[in-house]
mmCIF file with all atom_site columns, C-alpha atoms in Angstrom:
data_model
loop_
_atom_site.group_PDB
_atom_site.id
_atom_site.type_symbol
_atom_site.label_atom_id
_atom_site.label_alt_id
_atom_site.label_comp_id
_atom_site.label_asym_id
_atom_site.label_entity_id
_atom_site.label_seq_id
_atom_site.pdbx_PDB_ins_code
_atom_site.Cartn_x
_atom_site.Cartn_y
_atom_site.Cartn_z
_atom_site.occupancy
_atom_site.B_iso_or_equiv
_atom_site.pdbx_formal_charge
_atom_site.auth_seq_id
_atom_site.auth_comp_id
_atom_site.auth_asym_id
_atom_site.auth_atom_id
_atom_site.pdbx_PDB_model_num
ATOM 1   C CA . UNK A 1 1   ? 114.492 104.266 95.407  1.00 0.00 ? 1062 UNK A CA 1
ATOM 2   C CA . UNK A 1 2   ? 112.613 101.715 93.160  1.00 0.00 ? 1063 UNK A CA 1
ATOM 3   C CA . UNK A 1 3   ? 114.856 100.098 90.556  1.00 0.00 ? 1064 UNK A CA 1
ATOM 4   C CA . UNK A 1 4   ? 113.330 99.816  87.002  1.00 0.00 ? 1065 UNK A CA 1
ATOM 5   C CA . UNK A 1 5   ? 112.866 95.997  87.440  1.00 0.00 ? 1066 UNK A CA 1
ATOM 6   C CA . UNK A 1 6   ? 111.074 96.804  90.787  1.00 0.00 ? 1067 UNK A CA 1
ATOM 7   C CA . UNK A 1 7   ? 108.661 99.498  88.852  1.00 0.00 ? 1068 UNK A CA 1
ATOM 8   C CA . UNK A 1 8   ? 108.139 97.293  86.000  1.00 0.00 ? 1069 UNK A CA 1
ATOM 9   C CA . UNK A 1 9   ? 107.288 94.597  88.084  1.00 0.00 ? 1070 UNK A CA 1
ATOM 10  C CA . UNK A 1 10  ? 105.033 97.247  90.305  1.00 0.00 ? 1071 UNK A CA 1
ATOM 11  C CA . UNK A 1 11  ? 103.379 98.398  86.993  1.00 0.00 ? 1072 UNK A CA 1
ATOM 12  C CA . UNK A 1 12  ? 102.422 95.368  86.125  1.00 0.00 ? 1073 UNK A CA 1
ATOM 13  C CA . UNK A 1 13  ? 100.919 94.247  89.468  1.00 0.00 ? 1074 UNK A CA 1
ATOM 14  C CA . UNK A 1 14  ? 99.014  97.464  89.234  1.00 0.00 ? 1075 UNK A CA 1
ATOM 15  C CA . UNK A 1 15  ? 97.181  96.688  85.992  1.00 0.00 ? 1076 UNK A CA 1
ATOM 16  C CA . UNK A 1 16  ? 96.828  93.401  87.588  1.00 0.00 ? 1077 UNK A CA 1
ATOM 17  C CA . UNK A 1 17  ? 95.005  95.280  90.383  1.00 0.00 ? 1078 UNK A CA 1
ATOM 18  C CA . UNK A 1 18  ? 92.565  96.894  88.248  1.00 0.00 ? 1079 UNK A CA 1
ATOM 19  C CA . UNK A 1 19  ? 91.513  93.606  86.919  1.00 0.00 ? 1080 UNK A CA 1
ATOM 20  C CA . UNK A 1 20  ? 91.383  91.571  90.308  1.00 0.00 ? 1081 UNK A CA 1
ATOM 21  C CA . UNK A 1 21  ? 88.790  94.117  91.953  1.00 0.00 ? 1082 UNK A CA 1
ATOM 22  C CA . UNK A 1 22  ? 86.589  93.324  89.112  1.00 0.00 ? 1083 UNK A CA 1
ATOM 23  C CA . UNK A 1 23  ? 86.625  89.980  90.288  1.00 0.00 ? 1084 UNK A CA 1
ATOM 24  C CA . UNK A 1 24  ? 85.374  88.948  93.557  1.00 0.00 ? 1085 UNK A CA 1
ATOM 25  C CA . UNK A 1 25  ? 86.883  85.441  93.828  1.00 0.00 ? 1086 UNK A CA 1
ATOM 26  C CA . UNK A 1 26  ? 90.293  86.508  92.405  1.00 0.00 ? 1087 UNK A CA 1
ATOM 27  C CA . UNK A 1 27  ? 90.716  89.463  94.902  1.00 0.00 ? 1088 UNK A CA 1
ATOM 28  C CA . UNK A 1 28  ? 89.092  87.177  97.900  1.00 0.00 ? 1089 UNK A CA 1
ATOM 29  C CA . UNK A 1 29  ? 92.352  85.170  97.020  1.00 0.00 ? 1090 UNK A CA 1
ATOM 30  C CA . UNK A 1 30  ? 94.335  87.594  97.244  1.00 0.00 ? 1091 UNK A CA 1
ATOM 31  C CA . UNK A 1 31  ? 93.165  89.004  100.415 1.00 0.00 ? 1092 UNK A CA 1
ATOM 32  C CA . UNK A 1 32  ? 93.361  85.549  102.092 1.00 0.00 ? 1093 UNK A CA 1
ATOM 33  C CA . UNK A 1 33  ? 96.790  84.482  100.923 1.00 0.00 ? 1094 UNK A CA 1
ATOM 34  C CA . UNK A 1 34  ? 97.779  88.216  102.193 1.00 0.00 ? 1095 UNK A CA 1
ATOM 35  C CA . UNK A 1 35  ? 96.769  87.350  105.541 1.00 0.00 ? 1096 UNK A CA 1
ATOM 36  C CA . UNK A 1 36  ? 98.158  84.334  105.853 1.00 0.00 ? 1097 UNK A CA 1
ATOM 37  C CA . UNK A 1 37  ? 101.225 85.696  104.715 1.00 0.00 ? 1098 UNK A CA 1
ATOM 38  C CA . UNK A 1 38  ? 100.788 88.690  107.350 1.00 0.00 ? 1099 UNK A CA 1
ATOM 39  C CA . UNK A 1 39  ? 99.792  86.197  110.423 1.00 0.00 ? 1100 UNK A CA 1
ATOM 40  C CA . UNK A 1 40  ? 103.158 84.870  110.101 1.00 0.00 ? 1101 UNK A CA 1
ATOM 41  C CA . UNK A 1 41  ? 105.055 87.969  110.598 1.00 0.00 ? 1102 UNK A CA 1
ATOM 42  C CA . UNK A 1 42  ? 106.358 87.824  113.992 1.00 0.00 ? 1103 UNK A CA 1
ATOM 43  C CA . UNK A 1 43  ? 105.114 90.463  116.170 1.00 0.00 ? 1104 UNK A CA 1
ATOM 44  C CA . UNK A 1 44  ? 108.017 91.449  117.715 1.00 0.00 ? 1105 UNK A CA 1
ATOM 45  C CA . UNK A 1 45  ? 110.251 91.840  114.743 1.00 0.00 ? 1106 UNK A CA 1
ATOM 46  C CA . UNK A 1 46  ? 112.079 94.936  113.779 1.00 0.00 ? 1107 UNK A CA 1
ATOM 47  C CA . UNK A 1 47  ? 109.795 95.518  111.306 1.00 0.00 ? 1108 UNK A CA 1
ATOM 48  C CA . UNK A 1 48  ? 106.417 95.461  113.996 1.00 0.00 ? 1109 UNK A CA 1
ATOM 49  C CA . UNK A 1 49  ? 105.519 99.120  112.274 1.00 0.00 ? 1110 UNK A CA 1
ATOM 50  C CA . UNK A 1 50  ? 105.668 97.940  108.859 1.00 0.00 ? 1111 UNK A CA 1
ATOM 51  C CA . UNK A 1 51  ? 103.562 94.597  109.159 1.00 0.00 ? 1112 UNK A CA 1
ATOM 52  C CA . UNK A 1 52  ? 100.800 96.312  111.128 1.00 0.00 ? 1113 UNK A CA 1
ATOM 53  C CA . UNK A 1 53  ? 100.629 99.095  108.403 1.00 0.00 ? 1114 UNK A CA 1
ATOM 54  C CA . UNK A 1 54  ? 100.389 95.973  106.229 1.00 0.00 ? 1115 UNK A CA 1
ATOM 55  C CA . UNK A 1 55  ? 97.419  94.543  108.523 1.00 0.00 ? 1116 UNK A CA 1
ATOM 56  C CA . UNK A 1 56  ? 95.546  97.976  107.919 1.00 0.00 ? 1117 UNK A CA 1
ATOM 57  C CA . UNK A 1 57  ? 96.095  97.816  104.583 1.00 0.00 ? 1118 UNK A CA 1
ATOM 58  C CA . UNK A 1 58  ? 93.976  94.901  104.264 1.00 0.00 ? 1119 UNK A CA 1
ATOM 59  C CA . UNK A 1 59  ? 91.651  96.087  106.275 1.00 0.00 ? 1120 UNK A CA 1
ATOM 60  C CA . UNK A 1 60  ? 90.960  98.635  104.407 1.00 0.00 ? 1121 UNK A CA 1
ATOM 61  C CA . UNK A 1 61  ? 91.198  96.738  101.410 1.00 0.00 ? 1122 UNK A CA 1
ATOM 62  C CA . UNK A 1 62  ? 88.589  94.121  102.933 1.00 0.00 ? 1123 UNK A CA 1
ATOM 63  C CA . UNK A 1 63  ? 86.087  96.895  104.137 1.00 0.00 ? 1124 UNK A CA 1
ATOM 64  C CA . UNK A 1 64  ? 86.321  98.264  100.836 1.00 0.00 ? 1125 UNK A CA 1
ATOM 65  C CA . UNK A 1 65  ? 85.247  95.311  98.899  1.00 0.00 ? 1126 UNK A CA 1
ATOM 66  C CA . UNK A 1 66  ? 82.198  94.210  101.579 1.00 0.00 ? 1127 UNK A CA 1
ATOM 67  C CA . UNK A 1 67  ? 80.918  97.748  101.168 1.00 0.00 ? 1128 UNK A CA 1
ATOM 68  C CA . UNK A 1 68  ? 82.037  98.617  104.662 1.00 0.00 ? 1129 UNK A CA 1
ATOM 69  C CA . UNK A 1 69  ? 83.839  101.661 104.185 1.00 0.00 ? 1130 UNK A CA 1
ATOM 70  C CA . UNK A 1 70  ? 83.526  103.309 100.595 1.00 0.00 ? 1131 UNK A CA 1
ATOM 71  C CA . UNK A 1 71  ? 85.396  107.129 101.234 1.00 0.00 ? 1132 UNK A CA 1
ATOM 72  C CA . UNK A 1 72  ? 88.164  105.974 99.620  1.00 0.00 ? 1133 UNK A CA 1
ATOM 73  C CA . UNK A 1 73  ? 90.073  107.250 96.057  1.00 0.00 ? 1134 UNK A CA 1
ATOM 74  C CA . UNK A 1 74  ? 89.521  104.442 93.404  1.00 0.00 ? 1135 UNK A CA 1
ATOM 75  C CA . UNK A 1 75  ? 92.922  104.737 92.833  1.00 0.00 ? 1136 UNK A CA 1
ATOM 76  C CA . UNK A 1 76  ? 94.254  104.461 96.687  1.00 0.00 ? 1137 UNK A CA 1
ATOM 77  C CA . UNK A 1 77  ? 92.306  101.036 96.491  1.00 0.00 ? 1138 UNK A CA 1
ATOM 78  C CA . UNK A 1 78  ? 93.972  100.086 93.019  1.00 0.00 ? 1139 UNK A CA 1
ATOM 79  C CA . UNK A 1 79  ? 97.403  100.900 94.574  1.00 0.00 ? 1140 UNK A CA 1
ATOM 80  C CA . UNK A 1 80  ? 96.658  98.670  97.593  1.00 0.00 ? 1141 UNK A CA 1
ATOM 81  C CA . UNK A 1 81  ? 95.630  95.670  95.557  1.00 0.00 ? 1142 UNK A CA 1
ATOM 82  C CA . UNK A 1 82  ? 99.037  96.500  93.594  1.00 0.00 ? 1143 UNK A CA 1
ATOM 83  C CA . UNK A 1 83  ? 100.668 96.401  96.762  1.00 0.00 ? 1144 UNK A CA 1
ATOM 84  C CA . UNK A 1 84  ? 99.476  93.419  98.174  1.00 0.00 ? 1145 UNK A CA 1
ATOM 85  C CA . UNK A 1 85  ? 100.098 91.458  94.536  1.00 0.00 ? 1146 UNK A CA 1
ATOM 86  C CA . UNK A 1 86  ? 103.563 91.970  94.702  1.00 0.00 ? 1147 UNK A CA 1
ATOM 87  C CA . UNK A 1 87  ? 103.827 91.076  98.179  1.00 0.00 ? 1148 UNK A CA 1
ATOM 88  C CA . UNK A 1 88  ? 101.802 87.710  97.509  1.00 0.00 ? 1149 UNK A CA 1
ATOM 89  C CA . UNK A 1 89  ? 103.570 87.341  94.132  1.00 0.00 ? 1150 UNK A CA 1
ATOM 90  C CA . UNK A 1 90  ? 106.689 84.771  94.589  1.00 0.00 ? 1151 UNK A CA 1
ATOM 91  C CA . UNK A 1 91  ? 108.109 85.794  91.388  1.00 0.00 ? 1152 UNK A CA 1
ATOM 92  C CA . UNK A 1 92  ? 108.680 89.921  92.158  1.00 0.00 ? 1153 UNK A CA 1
ATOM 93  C CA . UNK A 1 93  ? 111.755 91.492  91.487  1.00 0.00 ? 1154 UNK A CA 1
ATOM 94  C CA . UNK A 1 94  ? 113.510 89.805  93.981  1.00 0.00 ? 1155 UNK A CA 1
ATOM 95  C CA . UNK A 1 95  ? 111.975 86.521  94.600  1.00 0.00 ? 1156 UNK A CA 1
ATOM 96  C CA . UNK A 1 96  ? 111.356 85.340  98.639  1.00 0.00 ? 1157 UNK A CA 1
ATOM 97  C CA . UNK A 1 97  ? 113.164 82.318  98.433  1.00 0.00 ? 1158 UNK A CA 1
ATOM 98  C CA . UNK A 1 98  ? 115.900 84.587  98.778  1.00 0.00 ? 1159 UNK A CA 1
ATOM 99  C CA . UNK A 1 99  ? 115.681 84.642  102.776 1.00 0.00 ? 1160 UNK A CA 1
ATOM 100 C CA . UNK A 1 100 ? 116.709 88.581  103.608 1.00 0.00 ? 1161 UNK A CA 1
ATOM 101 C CA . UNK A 1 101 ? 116.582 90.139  100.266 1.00 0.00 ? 1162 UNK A CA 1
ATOM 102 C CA . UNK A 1 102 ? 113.660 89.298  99.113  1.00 0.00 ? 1163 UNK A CA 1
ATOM 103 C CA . UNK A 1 103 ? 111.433 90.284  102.504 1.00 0.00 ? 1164 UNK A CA 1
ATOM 104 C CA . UNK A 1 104 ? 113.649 94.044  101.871 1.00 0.00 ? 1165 UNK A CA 1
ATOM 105 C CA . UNK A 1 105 ? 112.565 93.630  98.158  1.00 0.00 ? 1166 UNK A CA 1
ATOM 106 C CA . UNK A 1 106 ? 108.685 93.965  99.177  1.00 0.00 ? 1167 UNK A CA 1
ATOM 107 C CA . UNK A 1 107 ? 109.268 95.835  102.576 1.00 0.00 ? 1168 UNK A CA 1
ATOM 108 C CA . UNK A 1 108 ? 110.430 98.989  99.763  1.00 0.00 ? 1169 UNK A CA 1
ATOM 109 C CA . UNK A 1 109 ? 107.907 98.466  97.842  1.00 0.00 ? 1170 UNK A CA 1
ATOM 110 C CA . UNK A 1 110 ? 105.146 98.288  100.651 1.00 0.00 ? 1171 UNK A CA 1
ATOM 111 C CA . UNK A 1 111 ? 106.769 101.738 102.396 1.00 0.00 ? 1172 UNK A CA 1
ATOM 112 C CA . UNK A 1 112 ? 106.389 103.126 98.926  1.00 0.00 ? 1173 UNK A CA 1
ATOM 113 C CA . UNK A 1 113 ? 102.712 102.448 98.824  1.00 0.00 ? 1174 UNK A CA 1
ATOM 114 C CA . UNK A 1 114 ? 101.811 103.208 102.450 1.00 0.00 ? 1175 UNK A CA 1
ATOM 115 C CA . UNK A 1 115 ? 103.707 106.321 101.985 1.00 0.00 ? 1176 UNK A CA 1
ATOM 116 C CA . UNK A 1 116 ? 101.747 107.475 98.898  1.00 0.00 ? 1177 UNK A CA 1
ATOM 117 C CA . UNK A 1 117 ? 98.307  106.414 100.980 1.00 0.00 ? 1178 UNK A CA 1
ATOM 118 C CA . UNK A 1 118 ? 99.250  107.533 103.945 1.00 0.00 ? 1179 UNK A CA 1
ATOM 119 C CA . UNK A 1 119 ? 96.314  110.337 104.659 1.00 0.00 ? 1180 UNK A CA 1
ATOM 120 C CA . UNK A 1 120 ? 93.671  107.926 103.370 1.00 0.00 ? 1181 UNK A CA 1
ATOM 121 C CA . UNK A 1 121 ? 94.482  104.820 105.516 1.00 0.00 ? 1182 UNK A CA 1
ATOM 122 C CA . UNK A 1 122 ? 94.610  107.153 108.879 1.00 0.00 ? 1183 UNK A CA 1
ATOM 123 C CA . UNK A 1 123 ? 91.547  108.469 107.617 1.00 0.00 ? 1184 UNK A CA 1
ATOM 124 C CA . UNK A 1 124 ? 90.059  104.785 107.972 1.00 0.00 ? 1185 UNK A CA 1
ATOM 125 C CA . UNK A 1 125 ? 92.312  104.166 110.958 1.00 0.00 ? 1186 UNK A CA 1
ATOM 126 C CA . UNK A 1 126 ? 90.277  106.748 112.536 1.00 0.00 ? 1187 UNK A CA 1
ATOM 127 C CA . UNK A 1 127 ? 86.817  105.413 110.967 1.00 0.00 ? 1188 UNK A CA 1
ATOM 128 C CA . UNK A 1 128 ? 88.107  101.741 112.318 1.00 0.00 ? 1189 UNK A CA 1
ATOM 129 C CA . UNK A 1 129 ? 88.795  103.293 115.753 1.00 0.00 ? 1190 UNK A CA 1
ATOM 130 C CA . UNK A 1 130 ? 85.535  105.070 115.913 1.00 0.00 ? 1191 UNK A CA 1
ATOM 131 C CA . UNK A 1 131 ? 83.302  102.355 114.635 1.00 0.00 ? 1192 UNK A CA 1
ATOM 132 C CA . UNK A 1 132 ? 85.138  100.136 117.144 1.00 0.00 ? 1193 UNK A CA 1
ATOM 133 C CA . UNK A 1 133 ? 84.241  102.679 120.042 1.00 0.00 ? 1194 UNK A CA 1
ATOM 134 C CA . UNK A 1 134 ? 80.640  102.549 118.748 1.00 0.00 ? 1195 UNK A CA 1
ATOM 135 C CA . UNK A 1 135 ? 78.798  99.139  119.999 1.00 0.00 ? 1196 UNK A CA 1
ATOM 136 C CA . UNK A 1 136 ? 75.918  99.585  118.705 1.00 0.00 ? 1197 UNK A CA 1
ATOM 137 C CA . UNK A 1 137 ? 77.352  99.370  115.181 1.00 0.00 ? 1198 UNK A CA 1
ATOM 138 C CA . UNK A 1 138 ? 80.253  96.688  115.852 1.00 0.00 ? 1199 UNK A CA 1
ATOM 139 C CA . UNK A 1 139 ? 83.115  96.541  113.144 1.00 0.00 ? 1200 UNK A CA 1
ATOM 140 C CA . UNK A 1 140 ? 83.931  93.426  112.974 1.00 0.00 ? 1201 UNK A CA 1
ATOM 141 C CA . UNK A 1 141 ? 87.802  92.657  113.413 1.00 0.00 ? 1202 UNK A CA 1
ATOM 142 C CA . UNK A 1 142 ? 88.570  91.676  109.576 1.00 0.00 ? 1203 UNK A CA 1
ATOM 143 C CA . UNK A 1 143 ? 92.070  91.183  109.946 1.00 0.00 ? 1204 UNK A CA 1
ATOM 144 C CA . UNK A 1 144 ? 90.935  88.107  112.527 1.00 0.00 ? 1205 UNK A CA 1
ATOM 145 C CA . UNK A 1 145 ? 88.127  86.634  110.201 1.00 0.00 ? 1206 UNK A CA 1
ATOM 146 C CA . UNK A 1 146 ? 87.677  84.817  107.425 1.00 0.00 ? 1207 UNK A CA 1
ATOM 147 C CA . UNK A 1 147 ? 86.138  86.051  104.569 1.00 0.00 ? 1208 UNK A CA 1
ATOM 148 C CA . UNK A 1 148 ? 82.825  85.028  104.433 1.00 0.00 ? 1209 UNK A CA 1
ATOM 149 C CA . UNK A 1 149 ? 82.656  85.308  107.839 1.00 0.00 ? 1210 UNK A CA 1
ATOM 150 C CA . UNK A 1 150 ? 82.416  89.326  107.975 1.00 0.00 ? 1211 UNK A CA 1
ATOM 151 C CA . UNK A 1 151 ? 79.217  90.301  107.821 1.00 0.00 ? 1212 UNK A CA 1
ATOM 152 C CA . UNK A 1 152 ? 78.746  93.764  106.512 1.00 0.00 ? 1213 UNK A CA 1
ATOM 153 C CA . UNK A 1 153 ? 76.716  95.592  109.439 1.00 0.00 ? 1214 UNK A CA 1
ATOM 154 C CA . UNK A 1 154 ? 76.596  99.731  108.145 1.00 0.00 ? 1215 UNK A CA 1
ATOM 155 C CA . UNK A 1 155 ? 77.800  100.796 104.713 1.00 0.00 ? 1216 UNK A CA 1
ATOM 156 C CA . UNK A 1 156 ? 79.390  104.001 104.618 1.00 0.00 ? 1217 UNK A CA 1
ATOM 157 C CA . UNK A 1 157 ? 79.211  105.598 100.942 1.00 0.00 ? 1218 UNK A CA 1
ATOM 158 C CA . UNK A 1 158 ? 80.667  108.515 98.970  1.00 0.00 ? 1219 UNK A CA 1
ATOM 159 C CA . UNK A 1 159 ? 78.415  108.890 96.587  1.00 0.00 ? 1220 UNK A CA 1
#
């Protein structure tokens, strides 16, 4: 269970979220400094679940924002960006330089989210997988790229 730092510190990174997806350079940032927090989780950790999870979730957040994949809640997205705030943010309510505590700190946090988005990021698991099976329209591997390398191939709407 979230302490009341934790969800005052969530809450804030939330608002926060709304305003960085208004912004293309400011959630490009965030994006990039998520991956390169994300390529150097080891693999074979205990937490191997957890950190691919993570990898999906920006993913999804990546396909989102290059128009890739669009049948998504607004609010799903806004909770992802939260998500991946606080995990970028040095300052949540546990800081990282704390060596154990502070990976736990946004490892709750991050199960909290993934939980709540659960049926929406299998639901673009399974687009990812079947765009993937698919060469004629490739999907480009986001999670390996950089950012303005992914070129947006097929947009998939909602509306």
């Amino acid at each position: 269970m979230k302490s009341k730092k934790e969800g005052r510190i969530f809450e804030r990174a939330r608002k926060a979220a709304e305003q960085t997806l208004r912004d293309p350079e400011k959630i490009r940032n965030v994006i990039d400094t998520a991956l390169h927090m994300a390529g150097s989780a080891s693999t074979s950790s205990p937490f191997h679940e957890l950190t691919d999870k993570f990898q999906a979730l920006i993913r999804l957040v990546r396909a989102y924002i290059n128009r890739q994949y669009r049948i998504v809640p607004w609010q799903t997205i806004t909770l992802a960006v939260a998500a991946l705030i606080y995990f970028v943010n040095p300052l949540d309510a546990i800081a990282d330089f704390l060596p154990l505590v502070g990976f736990f700190d946004d490892a709750a946090v991050l199960t909290a989210v993934l939980a709540s988005i659960n049926h929406d990021l299998t639901a673009f698991l399974e687009w990812e997988k079947s765009v993937d099976q698919n060469p004629a329209e490739p999907m480009p591997r986001v999670i390996d790229a950089d950012f303005e390398e992914v070129k947006v191939e097929k947009t998939i709407d909602n509306g």
